[in-house]
Amino acid sequence: MVEYLYTEKTAPKGVVFFYFFYYNVYMQNKNLTIVVSVIILLLGVMFLFKKFSFNNYIEDQKIVEKTESNLSLENKAFVEKRLTENQAKISKWDEKTSIVDKISLYFVVSVDQRALGEYGEAKKTLETTMSIDPKNSNIIATYSSLLSVMGDKKSALEYINKAISLYPLEYNYWRWKIDLEKDLGKNKNELENIYKDALMQTKNDLNIVTF
C-alpha cells in the first residue's frame, strides 16, 4: 500500500503529499479524471506561487526610466524652464567652475528631472555628480531614493548602506534603510537588530528612538 511505502521519514514532503492525495482521492472516488484534473490544478498553483514569490517579484520587476509628472501645468512649466536654464549654465562651465558649484547645480537639475518624471535622466545626472564627489553621502542617499522609485530596491539598499558607511550619524539614512529592508522582506527580528544598530550608530538620536 502507498501509505506504507512513503512516510514523512522516508520521502520528501512533496512526495508524501502526492501519495496522500492519491490515496484519499483516487482510492475513495475511483475517478481518474478528477485525480488528473486536480493534480494539474495543484501543479499550476505551485508553479504560480514559485514564480510570483516575493523574491522573484523583486528581481523581475522592471526599471521605470520615465513616467508621467504629477505637477500641475503651471508648476511643470516653471520646472521645465528652470531645468533648461540650469542645463544652459552647465554647458558654459569651464576649468574655473568649482566642484561645489557643479555638485549644487547638478543636484538641482536631478531634482527637476525627477519631478518631471525623467527618472533615467535624473539617474545619469546623479551618477555624474557622484563621479565628481564619490564620498558625498547626501548625493548617494538621493541616488538610493531615486533607484527605489525606479523599482530597483536592492540597488537602493546597496547605496543607502554606502551612504551610512560614509556618515553613520545621519538618522534619515537609517530610517530609509529600515524601510527598504522591510520592503525587501526582512523579518521582525532582523529589523529589530537593524534598529538597534541604528540607535547605536546615531547615538540614540531622537528621530530613531521615535521611529
C-alpha positions as CSV (number, residue, x, y, z in Angstrom):
1,M,0.0,0.0,0.0
2,V,1.1,3.5,-0.7
3,E,0.8,4.7,2.9
4,Y,3.4,2.1,3.9
5,L,5.9,2.9,1.2
6,Y,6.0,6.6,1.8
7,T,6.1,8.4,5.2
8,E,7.4,11.7,6.4
9,K,10.6,10.0,7.4
10,T,11.2,8.2,4.1
11,A,10.1,10.7,1.5
12,P,10.1,14.4,0.7
13,K,7.1,16.4,1.8
14,G,6.0,16.9,-1.7
15,V,6.0,13.1,-2.4
16,V,4.2,12.4,0.8
17,F,1.5,14.9,-0.1
18,F,1.2,13.5,-3.6
19,Y,0.6,9.9,-2.4
20,F,-1.6,11.1,0.4
21,F,-3.7,12.9,-2.2
22,Y,-3.6,9.9,-4.5
23,Y,-4.9,7.5,-1.8
24,N,-7.6,9.8,-0.5
25,V,-8.9,11.0,-3.8
26,Y,-8.3,8.1,-6.2
27,M,-8.9,5.2,-3.8
28,Q,-12.0,6.9,-2.4
29,N,-13.5,8.2,-5.7
30,K,-12.1,5.8,-8.3
31,N,-12.3,8.7,-10.7
32,L,-9.1,9.1,-12.7
33,T,-10.4,12.2,-14.5
34,I,-10.9,14.0,-11.2
35,V,-7.5,12.9,-10.0
36,V,-5.7,14.1,-13.1
37,S,-7.6,17.4,-13.2
38,V,-6.9,18.3,-9.6
39,I,-3.2,17.3,-9.8
40,I,-2.8,19.6,-12.8
41,L,-4.5,22.3,-10.9
42,L,-2.2,21.8,-7.9
43,L,0.9,21.8,-10.0
44,G,-0.3,25.0,-11.7
45,V,-0.9,26.7,-8.3
46,M,2.6,25.6,-7.1
47,F,4.2,26.9,-10.3
48,L,2.4,30.3,-10.0
49,F,3.4,30.5,-6.3
50,K,7.0,29.9,-7.1
51,K,7.0,32.3,-10.0
52,F,5.4,35.1,-8.1
53,S,7.1,34.6,-4.7
54,F,8.3,37.8,-3.1
55,N,12.0,37.5,-4.0
56,N,11.2,36.7,-7.6
57,Y,8.9,39.6,-7.8
58,I,11.6,42.0,-6.6
59,E,14.1,40.6,-9.1
60,D,11.7,40.6,-12.1
61,Q,10.1,44.0,-11.7
62,K,11.0,46.4,-14.5
63,I,13.0,49.6,-14.1
64,V,11.0,52.7,-14.7
65,E,13.0,55.1,-16.8
66,K,10.2,57.6,-17.5
67,T,6.8,58.3,-16.1
68,E,4.1,61.0,-16.1
69,S,4.7,64.0,-14.0
70,N,2.3,64.8,-11.1
71,L,3.0,68.5,-11.4
72,S,0.3,71.0,-12.3
73,L,0.6,72.6,-15.7
74,E,1.8,75.8,-14.1
75,N,4.4,74.1,-11.9
76,K,5.5,71.9,-14.8
77,A,6.2,74.9,-17.0
78,F,8.2,76.5,-14.2
79,V,10.3,73.4,-13.6
80,E,10.9,72.9,-17.3
81,K,12.0,76.5,-17.7
82,R,14.4,76.2,-14.7
83,L,15.8,72.9,-16.0
84,T,16.5,74.4,-19.4
85,E,18.2,77.4,-17.8
86,N,20.4,75.3,-15.5
87,Q,21.4,73.0,-18.3
88,A,22.5,76.1,-20.2
89,K,24.6,77.1,-17.3
90,I,26.2,73.7,-17.2
91,S,27.2,73.9,-20.8
92,K,29.1,77.1,-20.0
93,W,31.2,75.7,-17.2
94,D,35.0,76.0,-17.5
95,E,38.1,75.0,-15.6
96,K,37.3,77.7,-13.0
97,T,34.0,76.2,-12.0
98,S,34.3,74.9,-8.5
99,I,33.3,71.3,-7.5
100,V,30.8,72.8,-5.0
101,D,29.1,74.7,-7.7
102,K,29.0,71.7,-10.0
103,I,27.5,69.5,-7.4
104,S,24.9,72.0,-6.3
105,L,23.7,72.7,-9.8
106,Y,23.7,69.0,-10.8
107,F,21.6,68.3,-7.7
108,V,19.0,70.9,-8.7
109,V,18.9,69.5,-12.2
110,S,18.4,66.0,-11.0
111,V,15.5,67.1,-8.7
112,D,13.8,68.8,-11.6
113,Q,14.3,65.8,-13.9
114,R,12.8,63.6,-11.3
115,A,9.9,65.9,-10.7
116,L,9.2,65.8,-14.5
117,G,9.2,62.0,-14.4
118,E,12.5,61.8,-16.3
119,Y,14.0,59.2,-14.0
120,G,16.5,57.9,-16.4
121,E,17.9,61.4,-17.0
122,A,17.9,62.1,-13.3
123,K,19.9,58.9,-12.7
124,K,22.5,59.9,-15.2
125,T,22.8,63.3,-13.6
126,L,23.3,61.9,-10.2
127,E,25.9,59.4,-11.5
128,T,27.8,62.3,-13.0
129,T,27.6,64.1,-9.6
130,M,28.9,61.0,-7.8
131,S,31.8,60.7,-10.2
132,I,32.8,64.3,-9.2
133,D,32.4,63.7,-5.5
134,P,32.2,60.0,-4.7
135,K,32.1,60.5,-1.0
136,N,29.2,62.8,-0.8
137,S,26.7,60.8,1.3
138,N,23.8,63.2,0.6
139,I,24.1,62.6,-3.2
140,I,24.5,58.9,-2.7
141,A,21.3,58.8,-0.4
142,T,19.4,60.8,-3.1
143,Y,20.6,58.3,-5.7
144,S,19.3,55.5,-3.5
145,S,15.9,57.1,-3.2
146,L,15.7,57.5,-7.0
147,L,16.6,53.9,-7.6
148,S,13.8,52.8,-5.3
149,V,11.3,55.0,-7.2
150,M,12.5,53.4,-10.4
151,G,11.8,50.0,-9.0
152,D,15.3,48.8,-8.1
153,K,15.1,48.5,-4.3
154,K,18.0,46.1,-4.0
155,S,20.4,48.6,-5.6
156,A,18.7,51.3,-3.5
157,L,19.7,49.4,-0.3
158,E,23.2,49.0,-1.6
159,Y,23.6,52.7,-2.0
160,I,22.0,53.7,1.3
161,N,24.4,51.3,3.0
162,K,27.2,53.1,1.3
163,A,25.9,56.5,2.5
164,I,25.6,55.1,6.0
165,S,29.2,53.9,5.9
166,L,30.3,57.4,5.0
167,Y,28.2,59.2,7.6
168,P,26.5,56.8,10.1
169,L,25.2,59.6,12.3
170,E,22.6,60.7,9.8
171,Y,19.2,59.3,11.1
172,N,17.5,59.8,7.8
173,Y,19.8,57.3,6.2
174,W,18.9,54.7,8.8
175,R,15.2,55.3,8.6
176,W,15.4,54.9,4.8
177,K,17.5,51.7,5.2
178,I,14.9,50.2,7.6
179,D,12.1,51.0,5.2
180,L,14.0,49.3,2.3
181,E,14.9,46.3,4.4
182,K,11.3,45.9,5.3
183,D,10.2,46.1,1.7
184,L,12.8,43.6,0.7
185,G,11.4,41.0,3.2
186,K,13.4,41.3,6.4
187,N,11.6,39.6,9.3
188,K,10.7,41.3,12.6
189,N,13.8,40.1,14.4
190,E,16.1,41.2,11.6
191,L,14.5,44.6,11.5
192,E,14.9,44.9,15.3
193,N,18.6,44.2,15.0
194,I,19.0,46.9,12.3
195,Y,17.0,49.3,14.5
196,K,19.4,48.6,17.5
197,D,22.4,49.2,15.2
198,A,20.8,52.5,14.1
199,L,20.4,53.6,17.7
200,M,24.0,52.8,18.5
201,Q,25.4,54.4,15.3
202,T,23.3,57.6,15.7
203,K,24.0,57.8,19.4
204,N,20.3,57.3,20.3
205,D,19.1,60.1,18.0
206,L,15.5,61.0,19.0
207,N,14.4,60.6,15.4
208,I,15.4,57.0,15.6
209,V,14.1,56.4,19.1
210,T,10.6,57.6,18.0
211,F,10.7,55.9,14.6
